[in-house]
mmCIF file of C-alpha atoms in Angstrom:
data_model
loop_
_atom_site.group_PDB
_atom_site.id
_atom_site.type_symbol
_atom_site.label_atom_id
_atom_site.label_comp_id
_atom_site.label_asym_id
_atom_site.label_seq_id
_atom_site.Cartn_x
_atom_site.Cartn_y
_atom_site.Cartn_z
ATOM 1 C CA MET A 1 -54.078 46.485 -34.684
ATOM 2 C CA GLY A 2 -50.924 48.485 -35.400
ATOM 3 C CA PHE A 3 -48.638 48.783 -38.370
ATOM 4 C CA ARG A 4 -44.864 49.194 -38.348
ATOM 5 C CA PHE A 5 -43.214 51.241 -41.066
ATOM 6 C CA ARG A 6 -39.619 50.500 -42.038
ATOM 7 C CA LYS A 7 -37.778 51.091 -45.264
ATOM 8 C CA SER A 8 -34.206 50.034 -46.044
ATOM 9 C CA VAL A 9 -32.292 51.600 -48.932
ATOM 10 C CA LYS A 10 -28.830 50.674 -50.188
ATOM 11 C CA ILE A 11 -26.760 53.879 -50.372
ATOM 12 C CA ALA A 12 -23.304 52.376 -50.987
ATOM 13 C CA PRO A 13 -21.657 48.937 -51.183
ATOM 14 C CA GLY A 14 -22.160 47.322 -47.772
ATOM 15 C CA MET A 15 -24.076 50.343 -46.414
ATOM 16 C CA ARG A 16 -27.847 50.784 -45.986
ATOM 17 C CA LEU A 17 -30.101 53.600 -44.771
ATOM 18 C CA ASN A 18 -32.955 52.326 -42.588
ATOM 19 C CA VAL A 19 -35.967 54.584 -42.027
ATOM 20 C CA GLY A 20 -38.601 53.753 -39.421
ATOM 21 C CA LYS A 21 -41.638 55.540 -38.006
ATOM 22 C CA LYS A 22 -39.769 56.987 -35.021
ATOM 23 C CA SER A 23 -36.102 56.904 -36.007
ATOM 24 C CA ALA A 24 -33.555 56.324 -38.750
ATOM 25 C CA SER A 25 -30.277 54.444 -38.797
ATOM 26 C CA VAL A 26 -27.303 53.616 -40.970
ATOM 27 C CA SER A 27 -25.897 50.067 -41.040
ATOM 28 C CA PHE A 28 -22.662 48.921 -42.608
ATOM 29 C CA GLY A 29 -20.285 45.989 -42.575
ATOM 30 C CA LYS A 30 -19.972 42.590 -44.196
ATOM 31 C CA LYS A 31 -21.016 38.993 -43.626
ATOM 32 C CA GLY A 32 -20.241 38.045 -40.037
ATOM 33 C CA ALA A 33 -20.119 41.602 -38.689
ATOM 34 C CA ARG A 34 -22.606 44.465 -38.962
ATOM 35 C CA TYR A 35 -22.603 47.864 -37.259
ATOM 36 C CA THR A 36 -25.652 50.113 -36.874
ATOM 37 C CA ILE A 37 -25.830 53.775 -35.783
ATOM 38 C CA SER A 38 -29.315 55.065 -34.938
ATOM 39 C CA SER A 39 -30.596 58.636 -34.805
ATOM 40 C CA THR A 40 -31.567 57.888 -31.191
ATOM 41 C CA GLY A 41 -27.878 57.598 -30.319
ATOM 42 C CA ARG A 42 -27.924 53.820 -30.034
ATOM 43 C CA ARG A 43 -24.924 52.031 -31.611
ATOM 44 C CA THR A 44 -25.054 48.288 -32.165
ATOM 45 C CA SER A 45 -22.363 45.775 -33.157
ATOM 46 C CA SER A 46 -23.522 42.321 -34.270
ATOM 47 C CA ILE A 47 -20.989 39.505 -34.567
ATOM 48 C CA GLY A 48 -22.188 36.235 -36.072
ATOM 49 C CA ILE A 49 -20.790 32.788 -35.332
ATOM 50 C CA PRO A 50 -20.328 31.069 -38.733
ATOM 51 C CA GLY A 51 -22.170 27.790 -39.115
ATOM 52 C CA THR A 52 -24.015 27.971 -35.769
ATOM 53 C CA GLY A 53 -26.818 30.462 -36.303
ATOM 54 C CA LEU A 54 -25.751 32.190 -33.081
ATOM 55 C CA TYR A 55 -24.745 35.811 -32.786
ATOM 56 C CA TYR A 56 -23.674 38.259 -30.139
ATOM 57 C CA THR A 57 -24.996 41.811 -30.062
ATOM 58 C CA LYS A 58 -23.351 44.651 -28.162
ATOM 59 C CA SER A 59 -25.131 48.017 -27.846
ATOM 60 C CA HIS A 60 -24.366 51.334 -26.234
ATOM 61 C CA TYR A 61 -25.531 54.936 -26.444
ATOM 62 C CA ALA A 62 -23.399 57.823 -27.642
ATOM 63 C CA ASN A 63 -25.084 60.001 -25.018
ATOM 64 C CA SER A 64 -26.393 58.556 -21.761
ATOM 65 C CA LYS A 65 -29.364 60.972 -21.927
ATOM 66 C CA ASN A 66 -30.644 59.061 -24.969
ATOM 67 C CA LYS A 67 -30.703 55.746 -23.157
ATOM 68 C CA PRO A 68 -34.251 54.569 -22.402
ATOM 69 C CA GLN A 69 -35.110 54.592 -18.717
ATOM 70 C CA SER A 70 -36.982 51.320 -18.855
ATOM 71 C CA THR A 71 -37.357 48.363 -21.168
ATOM 72 C CA ASN A 72 -39.591 45.352 -21.458
ATOM 73 C CA ARG A 73 -36.878 43.286 -23.148
ATOM 74 C CA GLN A 74 -35.978 41.229 -20.074
ATOM 75 C CA ASP A 75 -39.668 40.676 -19.323
ATOM 76 C CA HIS A 76 -40.183 38.999 -22.707
ATOM 77 C CA THR A 77 -36.888 37.143 -23.053
ATOM 78 C CA ASP A 78 -36.288 33.626 -21.956
ATOM 79 C CA SER A 79 -33.580 34.295 -19.369
ATOM 80 C CA TYR A 80 -32.268 30.760 -19.438
ATOM 81 C CA ARG A 81 -31.860 30.832 -23.217
ATOM 82 C CA GLU A 82 -30.205 34.249 -23.145
ATOM 83 C CA VAL A 83 -27.645 33.153 -20.550
ATOM 84 C CA ALA A 84 -26.995 29.922 -22.463
ATOM 85 C CA GLU A 85 -26.421 31.838 -25.711
ATOM 86 C CA PHE A 86 -24.081 34.236 -23.923
ATOM 87 C CA ASN A 87 -22.073 31.350 -22.473
ATOM 88 C CA ASP A 88 -21.975 29.663 -25.886
ATOM 89 C CA PHE A 89 -20.556 32.837 -27.383
ATOM 90 C CA ILE A 90 -17.861 33.164 -24.709
ATOM 91 C CA ASN A 91 -16.955 29.511 -25.154
ATOM 92 C CA TYR A 92 -16.761 29.994 -28.914
ATOM 93 C CA ILE A 93 -14.449 33.020 -28.878
ATOM 94 C CA THR A 94 -12.126 31.400 -26.316
ATOM 95 C CA SER A 95 -11.876 28.082 -28.181
ATOM 96 C CA PHE A 96 -10.673 29.142 -31.631
ATOM 97 C CA HIS A 97 -7.459 27.135 -31.208
ATOM 98 C CA LYS A 98 -9.396 23.852 -31.029
ATOM 99 C CA GLU A 99 -10.465 23.946 -34.677
ATOM 100 C CA CYS A 100 -8.794 24.041 -38.100
ATOM 101 C CA ASP A 101 -10.526 25.164 -41.295
ATOM 102 C CA TYR A 102 -8.171 23.729 -43.927
ATOM 103 C CA GLU A 103 -6.715 20.281 -44.578
ATOM 104 C CA TYR A 104 -5.348 20.264 -48.119
ATOM 105 C CA ASP A 105 -3.482 17.276 -49.572
ATOM 106 C CA TRP A 106 -1.691 18.808 -52.534
ATOM 107 C CA GLU A 107 -0.008 15.539 -53.534
ATOM 108 C CA LEU A 108 -3.438 13.976 -53.952
ATOM 109 C CA MET A 109 -5.059 17.019 -55.531
ATOM 110 C CA VAL A 110 -2.425 17.382 -58.240
ATOM 111 C CA LYS A 111 -3.240 13.826 -59.350
ATOM 112 C CA GLU A 112 -6.878 14.669 -60.013
ATOM 113 C CA PRO A 113 -7.644 13.404 -63.557
ATOM 114 C CA ALA A 114 -8.737 15.653 -66.397
ATOM 115 C CA PRO A 115 -12.534 16.040 -66.816
ATOM 116 C CA PHE A 116 -12.142 14.325 -70.196
ATOM 117 C CA ASN A 117 -9.349 13.334 -72.558
ATOM 118 C CA THR A 118 -8.256 15.703 -75.301
ATOM 119 C CA GLY A 119 -9.667 14.705 -78.666
ATOM 120 C CA GLU A 120 -12.769 13.269 -76.994
ATOM 121 C CA LYS A 121 -16.148 14.870 -76.433
ATOM 122 C CA GLY A 122 -16.634 16.558 -73.078
ATOM 123 C CA PRO A 123 -19.509 15.881 -70.616
ATOM 124 C CA ASN A 124 -21.462 19.010 -71.609
ATOM 125 C CA GLU A 125 -21.203 18.219 -75.324
ATOM 126 C CA LEU A 126 -22.285 14.613 -74.753
ATOM 127 C CA ALA A 127 -25.328 15.742 -72.798
ATOM 128 C CA ALA A 128 -26.298 18.289 -75.485
ATOM 129 C CA LEU A 129 -25.841 15.715 -78.247
ATOM 130 C CA LYS A 130 -28.066 13.285 -76.408
ATOM 131 C CA LYS A 131 -30.848 15.872 -76.213
ATOM 132 C CA LEU A 132 -30.465 16.639 -79.920
ATOM 133 C CA ASP A 133 -30.451 12.959 -80.929
ATOM 134 C CA ASN A 134 -33.473 12.190 -78.762
ATOM 135 C CA TYR A 135 -35.496 15.119 -80.053
ATOM 136 C CA LYS A 136 -38.805 14.175 -81.632
ATOM 137 C CA PRO A 137 -41.188 16.864 -82.875
ATOM 138 C CA ASN A 138 -44.612 16.995 -81.224
ATOM 139 C CA VAL A 139 -47.890 17.287 -83.116
ATOM 140 C CA LEU A 140 -47.672 21.068 -83.544
ATOM 141 C CA GLU A 141 -44.044 20.912 -84.650
ATOM 142 C CA LYS A 142 -44.961 18.274 -87.226
ATOM 143 C CA VAL A 143 -47.762 20.433 -88.605
ATOM 144 C CA PHE A 144 -45.895 23.740 -88.448
ATOM 145 C CA LYS A 145 -42.430 23.139 -89.802
ATOM 146 C CA VAL A 146 -41.225 26.540 -88.606
ATOM 147 C CA LEU A 147 -41.694 25.401 -85.008
ATOM 148 C CA ASP A 148 -39.701 22.251 -85.693
ATOM 149 C CA ASN A 149 -36.883 24.285 -87.248
ATOM 150 C CA ARG A 150 -36.796 26.685 -84.302
ATOM 151 C CA ARG A 151 -36.589 23.800 -81.855
ATOM 152 C CA ARG A 152 -33.727 22.154 -83.757
ATOM 153 C CA GLU A 153 -31.874 25.442 -84.066
ATOM 154 C CA ALA A 154 -32.195 25.979 -80.331
ATOM 155 C CA LEU A 155 -30.806 22.504 -79.622
ATOM 156 C CA GLU A 156 -27.928 23.062 -82.047
ATOM 157 C CA GLU A 157 -27.179 26.384 -80.344
ATOM 158 C CA ASP A 158 -27.167 24.590 -76.989
ATOM 159 C CA LEU A 159 -24.659 22.149 -78.472
ATOM 160 C CA LYS A 160 -22.322 25.000 -79.472
ATOM 161 C CA LYS A 161 -22.543 26.471 -75.973
ATOM 162 C CA ALA A 162 -21.871 23.044 -74.459
ATOM 163 C CA ILE A 163 -18.695 22.692 -76.522
ATOM 164 C CA GLU A 164 -17.506 26.096 -75.293
ATOM 165 C CA ASN A 165 -18.324 25.150 -71.708
ATOM 166 C CA ASP A 166 -16.227 21.989 -72.071
ATOM 167 C CA LYS A 167 -13.312 24.079 -73.308
ATOM 168 C CA LYS A 168 -13.643 26.301 -70.228
ATOM 169 C CA LEU A 169 -13.919 23.236 -67.999
ATOM 170 C CA TYR A 170 -10.719 21.741 -69.401
ATOM 171 C CA LYS A 171 -8.834 25.034 -69.165
ATOM 172 C CA SER A 172 -9.983 25.447 -65.566
ATOM 173 C CA TRP A 173 -8.565 21.994 -64.779
ATOM 174 C CA GLN A 174 -5.269 22.914 -66.480
ATOM 175 C CA ASP A 175 -4.993 26.196 -64.571
ATOM 176 C CA GLN A 176 -5.875 24.486 -61.312
ATOM 177 C CA ARG A 177 -3.328 21.729 -61.876
ATOM 178 C CA LYS A 178 -0.679 24.313 -62.708
ATOM 179 C CA LEU A 179 -1.415 26.137 -59.441
ATOM 180 C CA PHE A 180 -1.271 22.878 -57.468
ATOM 181 C CA GLN A 181 2.104 22.046 -59.006
ATOM 182 C CA SER A 182 3.418 25.537 -58.217
ATOM 183 C CA ILE A 183 2.331 25.183 -54.586
ATOM 184 C CA LEU A 184 4.052 21.806 -54.304
ATOM 185 C CA GLN A 185 7.156 23.483 -55.728
ATOM 186 C CA LYS A 186 6.796 26.088 -52.943
ATOM 187 C CA ASP A 187 6.380 29.063 -55.245
ATOM 188 C CA PRO A 188 5.662 32.163 -53.086
ATOM 189 C CA LYS A 189 3.623 33.742 -55.900
ATOM 190 C CA ALA A 190 1.372 30.681 -55.964
ATOM 191 C CA TYR A 191 0.934 31.004 -52.198
ATOM 192 C CA MET A 192 -0.229 34.600 -52.570
ATOM 193 C CA ALA A 193 -2.636 33.710 -55.390
ATOM 194 C CA LEU A 194 -4.192 30.905 -53.377
ATOM 195 C CA LEU A 195 -4.567 32.950 -50.179
ATOM 196 C CA LYS A 196 -6.374 35.629 -52.156
ATOM 197 C CA ASP A 197 -8.571 33.264 -54.160
ATOM 198 C CA ILE A 198 -9.890 31.319 -51.168
ATOM 199 C CA GLN A 199 -10.226 34.445 -48.975
ATOM 200 C CA PHE A 200 -8.050 32.966 -46.237
ATOM 201 C CA CYS A 201 -9.810 32.641 -42.870
ATOM 202 C CA SER A 202 -13.064 34.113 -44.187
ATOM 203 C CA GLU A 203 -14.715 31.824 -41.620
ATOM 204 C CA LEU A 204 -13.421 34.256 -38.983
ATOM 205 C CA ALA A 205 -14.832 37.416 -40.552
ATOM 206 C CA GLY A 206 -15.858 39.845 -37.856
ATOM 207 C CA PHE A 207 -13.066 38.708 -35.564
ATOM 208 C CA ILE A 208 -10.131 39.404 -37.882
ATOM 209 C CA SER A 209 -10.538 42.582 -39.924
ATOM 210 C CA SER A 210 -7.553 42.265 -42.284
ATOM 211 C CA PHE A 211 -4.587 40.166 -43.354
ATOM 212 C CA GLN A 212 -1.285 40.978 -45.038
ATOM 213 C CA PHE A 213 1.033 38.233 -46.265
ATOM 214 C CA GLN A 214 4.713 38.053 -47.195
ATOM 215 C CA ALA A 215 6.586 35.013 -48.486
ATOM 216 C CA SER A 216 10.254 35.583 -49.264
ATOM 217 C CA ASP A 217 10.792 31.837 -49.651
ATOM 218 C CA GLY A 218 8.693 28.706 -49.860
ATOM 219 C CA ASP A 219 9.153 27.603 -46.250
ATOM 220 C CA THR A 220 8.127 30.631 -44.183
ATOM 221 C CA LEU A 221 5.067 32.858 -44.379
ATOM 222 C CA ILE A 222 4.826 36.207 -42.567
ATOM 223 C CA ILE A 223 1.285 37.170 -41.562
ATOM 224 C CA ASP A 224 0.188 40.555 -40.245
ATOM 225 C CA CYS A 225 -3.388 40.507 -38.988
ATOM 226 C CA ASN A 226 -5.718 42.947 -37.260
ATOM 227 C CA ILE A 227 -7.825 41.331 -34.543
ATOM 228 C CA ASN A 228 -11.002 43.008 -33.321
ATOM 229 C CA ILE A 229 -11.257 43.181 -29.532
ATOM 230 C CA ASN A 230 -13.456 46.091 -28.464
ATOM 231 C CA ASP A 231 -16.328 45.201 -30.801
ATOM 232 C CA VAL A 232 -16.237 41.517 -29.850
ATOM 233 C CA ILE A 233 -15.385 41.027 -26.178
ATOM 234 C CA PRO A 234 -18.377 41.932 -23.992
ATOM 235 C CA THR A 235 -17.749 44.203 -21.005
ATOM 236 C CA HIS A 236 -20.682 42.691 -19.087
ATOM 237 C CA TYR A 237 -21.616 39.093 -18.324
ATOM 238 C CA LYS A 238 -24.993 37.419 -17.906
ATOM 239 C CA THR A 239 -26.091 35.031 -15.161
ATOM 240 C CA LEU A 240 -29.296 33.875 -13.526
ATOM 241 C CA THR A 241 -30.366 34.906 -10.046
ATOM 242 C CA LYS A 242 -31.652 32.323 -7.553
ATOM 243 C CA THR A 243 -35.170 33.196 -8.687
ATOM 244 C CA GLY A 244 -34.325 32.625 -12.339
ATOM 245 C CA LYS A 245 -34.165 36.277 -13.353
ATOM 246 C CA LEU A 246 -31.555 37.632 -15.737
ATOM 247 C CA SER A 247 -28.627 39.413 -14.097
ATOM 248 C CA ILE A 248 -26.197 41.549 -16.122
ATOM 249 C CA ARG A 249 -23.046 42.736 -14.401
ATOM 250 C CA LYS A 250 -19.820 44.342 -15.500
ATOM 251 C CA TYR A 251 -16.687 42.209 -15.658
ATOM 252 C CA ASN A 252 -13.892 43.184 -13.318
ATOM 253 C CA LYS A 253 -10.658 43.943 -15.161
ATOM 254 C CA THR A 254 -9.002 40.634 -14.346
ATOM 255 C CA ASP A 255 -11.892 38.491 -15.615
ATOM 256 C CA TYR A 256 -12.322 40.680 -18.707
ATOM 257 C CA TYR A 257 -8.683 40.345 -19.710
ATOM 258 C CA VAL A 258 -8.723 36.589 -19.136
ATOM 259 C CA ILE A 259 -11.242 36.418 -21.986
ATOM 260 C CA VAL A 260 -9.149 38.815 -24.096
ATOM 261 C CA LYS A 261 -6.063 36.673 -23.452
ATOM 262 C CA GLU A 262 -7.726 33.423 -24.524
ATOM 263 C CA TYR A 263 -9.450 35.098 -27.479
ATOM 264 C CA VAL A 264 -6.314 36.667 -28.987
ATOM 265 C CA SER A 265 -3.934 33.767 -28.331
ATOM 266 C CA GLY A 266 -6.549 31.237 -29.486
ATOM 267 C CA LEU A 267 -7.115 33.112 -32.734
ATOM 268 C CA THR A 268 -3.356 33.238 -33.296
ATOM 269 C CA LEU A 269 -3.064 29.466 -32.963
ATOM 270 C CA ARG A 270 -6.105 29.019 -35.228
ATOM 271 C CA ILE A 271 -4.424 31.141 -37.915
ATOM 272 C CA ALA A 272 -1.274 29.028 -37.602
ATOM 273 C CA ARG A 273 -3.215 25.761 -37.858
ATOM 274 C CA ASN A 274 -5.067 27.081 -40.895
ATOM 275 C CA VAL A 275 -1.978 28.191 -42.764
ATOM 276 C CA PHE A 276 -0.208 24.873 -42.097
ATOM 277 C CA GLY A 277 -3.299 22.993 -43.237
ATOM 278 C CA LEU A 278 -3.333 25.026 -46.419
ATOM 279 C CA LEU A 279 0.308 25.489 -47.492
ATOM 280 C CA PRO A 280 3.370 23.172 -47.472
ATOM 281 C CA ILE A 281 5.409 25.592 -45.340
ATOM 282 C CA ARG A 282 7.541 24.812 -42.291
ATOM 283 C CA SER A 283 7.020 27.937 -40.205
ATOM 284 C CA ALA A 284 4.864 31.037 -39.904
ATOM 285 C CA ILE A 285 5.568 34.403 -38.280
ATOM 286 C CA ILE A 286 2.306 35.898 -37.060
ATOM 287 C CA ASN A 287 2.124 39.541 -35.996
ATOM 288 C CA VAL A 288 -1.112 40.358 -34.192
ATOM 289 C CA GLN A 289 -2.198 43.987 -34.275
ATOM 290 C CA THR A 290 -5.039 45.722 -32.472
ATOM 291 C CA GLU A 291 -6.382 49.254 -32.343
ATOM 292 C CA VAL A 292 -5.602 51.079 -29.082
ATOM 293 C CA LEU A 293 -6.604 54.606 -28.081
ATOM 294 C CA ASP A 294 -3.653 56.845 -27.160
ATOM 295 C CA THR A 295 -5.327 59.046 -24.519
ATOM 296 C CA GLN A 296 -2.495 61.605 -24.605
ATOM 297 C CA VAL A 297 -3.231 62.669 -28.170
ATOM 298 C CA GLY A 298 -6.733 61.238 -28.593
ATOM 299 C CA LYS A 299 -5.687 59.130 -31.540
ATOM 300 C CA VAL A 300 -6.302 55.458 -32.275
ATOM 301 C CA ASP A 301 -3.061 53.638 -33.068
ATOM 302 C CA ASN A 302 -2.649 50.221 -34.627
ATOM 303 C CA ILE A 303 -0.075 48.489 -32.429
ATOM 304 C CA THR A 304 1.548 45.045 -32.446
ATOM 305 C CA THR A 305 0.550 43.164 -29.299
ATOM 306 C CA LEU A 306 1.877 39.702 -30.164
ATOM 307 C CA SER A 307 4.602 38.488 -32.506
ATOM 308 C CA ILE A 308 5.333 34.778 -32.730
ATOM 309 C CA LYS A 309 7.225 32.332 -34.944
ATOM 310 C CA ILE A 310 5.463 28.969 -35.041
ATOM 311 C CA ASP A 311 6.931 25.837 -36.561
ATOM 312 C CA LYS A 312 4.645 23.195 -37.981
ATOM 313 C CA THR A 313 6.247 20.228 -36.237
ATOM 314 C CA THR A 314 5.920 21.596 -32.693
ATOM 315 C CA LEU A 315 2.407 22.880 -33.326
ATOM 316 C CA SER A 316 1.237 19.455 -34.510
ATOM 317 C CA GLU A 317 2.321 17.908 -31.192
ATOM 318 C CA LEU A 318 0.041 20.092 -29.032
ATOM 319 C CA ASN A 319 -3.146 18.765 -27.449
ATOM 320 C CA PHE A 320 -5.453 21.603 -28.436
ATOM 321 C CA ASP A 321 -8.345 20.393 -26.279
ATOM 322 C CA LEU A 322 -6.334 20.741 -23.068
ATOM 323 C CA ILE A 323 -3.873 23.600 -23.577
ATOM 324 C CA ASP A 324 -4.173 27.142 -22.285
ATOM 325 C CA PRO A 325 -3.687 29.076 -25.540
ATOM 326 C CA LEU A 326 -1.510 31.805 -23.979
ATOM 327 C CA ASP A 327 0.657 29.287 -22.125
ATOM 328 C CA ALA A 328 1.026 27.317 -25.373
ATOM 329 C CA LEU A 329 2.780 30.291 -26.949
ATOM 330 C CA ASN A 330 5.768 29.475 -24.723
ATOM 331 C CA ASN A 331 6.499 26.538 -27.013
ATOM 332 C CA PHE A 332 7.632 29.031 -29.653
ATOM 333 C CA GLU A 333 9.848 32.066 -30.055
ATOM 334 C CA HIS A 334 7.601 35.035 -29.375
ATOM 335 C CA ASN A 335 7.261 38.581 -28.090
ATOM 336 C CA VAL A 336 4.305 39.243 -25.813
ATOM 337 C CA ARG A 337 3.625 41.347 -22.731
ATOM 338 C CA PHE A 338 0.343 40.684 -21.004
ATOM 339 C CA LEU A 339 -0.804 42.396 -17.801
ATOM 340 C CA LYS A 340 -3.687 40.899 -15.822
ATOM 341 C CA THR A 341 -5.496 44.220 -15.389
ATOM 342 C CA CYS A 342 -4.375 45.963 -18.597
ATOM 343 C CA GLY A 343 -4.206 43.229 -21.209
ATOM 344 C CA PHE A 344 -1.750 43.039 -24.099
ATOM 345 C CA GLN A 345 0.934 45.695 -24.319
ATOM 346 C CA PRO A 346 2.923 46.887 -27.383
ATOM 347 C CA VAL A 347 5.833 44.664 -28.457
ATOM 348 C CA GLU A 348 8.377 44.551 -31.280
ATOM 349 C CA LYS A 349 7.844 42.341 -34.308
ATOM 350 C CA LEU A 350 10.118 39.339 -34.737
ATOM 351 C CA SER A 351 12.446 39.529 -37.723
ATOM 352 C CA GLY A 352 11.648 37.330 -40.694
#
């Protein structure tokens, strides 16, 4: 019988130090994406698929000498399940355009009634009053009056807190209604407040690392977003041999960039669908940026690889289950340069 020793200590927000019997590691990241660097040289990126329970893990070694010569992992893994999970992941990251995360009806939402009428008792106060009115001392409380007094004082204190909670509830409804009205009036400041409050596209955490928004008027929103490619798109694919064994092979450049193409363009359309489902705007300019290594200077640059202006009317007419996401971009004004064996190339941003 053996024992495994492992201790995990939080050393900073989002960062933990993990100490095991044979090695140590540091992990960092947020929900949907975690990165781990081990003292053995192993580096692991884990990307979760929200709402599915599935995840994709990509590992490599900083120094090939540290890579183990043999492993029992394949011997103990259900090859069929592993290939199925891999295919599910590829299907997921190339089908972002088929889903939409927001469908807000602001006309209906602004008509939501108040939680209670002014001058009347709120739901929290009514519930607290009911408890106070229904209170009957037990045998001990009847004998020891001090216990009865304490119980009544506690119920009266609960009543005071309930009244305060009703005030907060009503104010929250007022603030919410004011925001809804501002959005219907196409107030850019209200747009910015909403996008921040709901953490726009948080469902895609791990795939999109950051957003920046600009709204000079109430009809057009400019979105700059950073899309993760290297930490998401696998460089190797998994299949089964004729004997049912797991086979892992490296993608050729053409097949690899087909996945990159569908991933980036699909995410772009998903962002557009989300923003139109959230805000009453007519068009959105989306600038997609990715990190690319400049081998001449050894520096990672953040470059724009796709800039597109999408109008809501045309987008709503697309059959998202049948389109090729990159081909669908031709329905809109856009700048893109995609090479089959090199992927997306730098382009200029469209003017707002």
